Amino acid sequence: MIGAMNPYVIVGGGLSGLLVARVLHEKGLPFIGFERSSRLGGRMESGPTRILKNQTLEFFQVVLPHVTWNYEEGDAQERIKGEWEPLRDGYLEGERFYFTNSFYTPTTHTSEVLKNLSFPVAEKFQLQKTVIRIDGKNKILELSDGTEQSFSKLFWCSDLNLLFKLWEGDRLGTPKTQKKISEKQSGFNWILDLDAPLLNSHQTIVLPFRFKEWKLRALGVQDLDEQNAKNRLHWLVFLPKEIMEDQEEVAKTVKTLKREIVKEFPELTAKIKKEKIVYLPVMSGEEPARFSSLEIAPDLICVGPQICVEEEQSDWKNLDLVAAHVKHLKALNLEMSS
């Protein structure tokens, strides 16, 4: 009987985890999800939302029929001493994702997108539940509150490096493209909710600034909710390891950024309704690790932007990769095992 079998378990309640949950829900399979934070949505809740591939747009139009998307086209520009200049070369790999000159973005606020996405499956997720050990041989998760959870299949929708750290059992093959967490680009996102947009464009604004001996860049990306007049502005900053490992230095960098932004855009101060800082241990847009299959071990399936399985996907990022994974899962004949 299915009731006597262990459920499928999803680790991670971000976009990937929610989409996997919807697939399992549609197939009528029992599952539970664990999210370490106090909310669902992951980095999508606090980051700009962009789709680069037409097939990804078609996928989300089916999954989220009530969400509409705008096609945006144009080049990112740098703001230097009050003047706009063409984007220069010499940017980091992760930054380049935000310099794409054509993409799709939702016409509604990201929070509304997540609300539509999580509605049928949110109750299946347990929040503030952190996995601290994975017994791959016996298919058991150990959680930080002292409880354990057995699983039939494990869908890993969280950080890939954390999976390798927590896994105990048969060795997981590490792809050559997988980087250590310390080598990946990290930083912070200064999120501003505004009563009016700074600019009527979704294109990226680049603001170079100095912090001590470092030459840094802030990437300004706007979310514009055309229906509800919600305006959110993200300032993303990729930081070198030397700064990111020192919280005091990060705080000083944020302070420097705020001063420089106000200097360039003095009108912004009067528009701010609410602000918050989100620290990002891994920035979106990083190079995905390449595996031969999403199932990287028996009954262990990885879904998320940190992994790709096809050569043509090696330069895909974020939502495009996740959508490709989920379409693959929908086509699988998933069966429960004891």
Coordinates of C-alpha atoms in Angstrom, one line a residue, residues 77-86 88 205-208 263-265:
Q77 CA 24.3 51.1 -19.5
E78 CA 26.8 52.5 -17.0
R79 CA 26.1 55.5 -14.9
I80 CA 29.3 57.6 -14.4
K81 CA 29.2 61.1 -12.8
G82 CA 25.6 61.8 -13.9
E83 CA 26.1 60.6 -17.5
W84 CA 25.0 57.4 -19.2
E85 CA 27.7 55.4 -21.1
P86 CA 27.8 52.1 -23.0
R88 CA 32.3 48.2 -20.9
I205 CA 21.9 50.0 -14.5
V206 CA 25.6 49.6 -13.8
L207 CA 27.0 51.9 -11.2
P208 CA 30.8 51.6 -10.6
K263 CA 25.0 61.0 -5.0
E264 CA 24.1 59.7 -8.5
F265 CA 20.3 59.6 -8.1

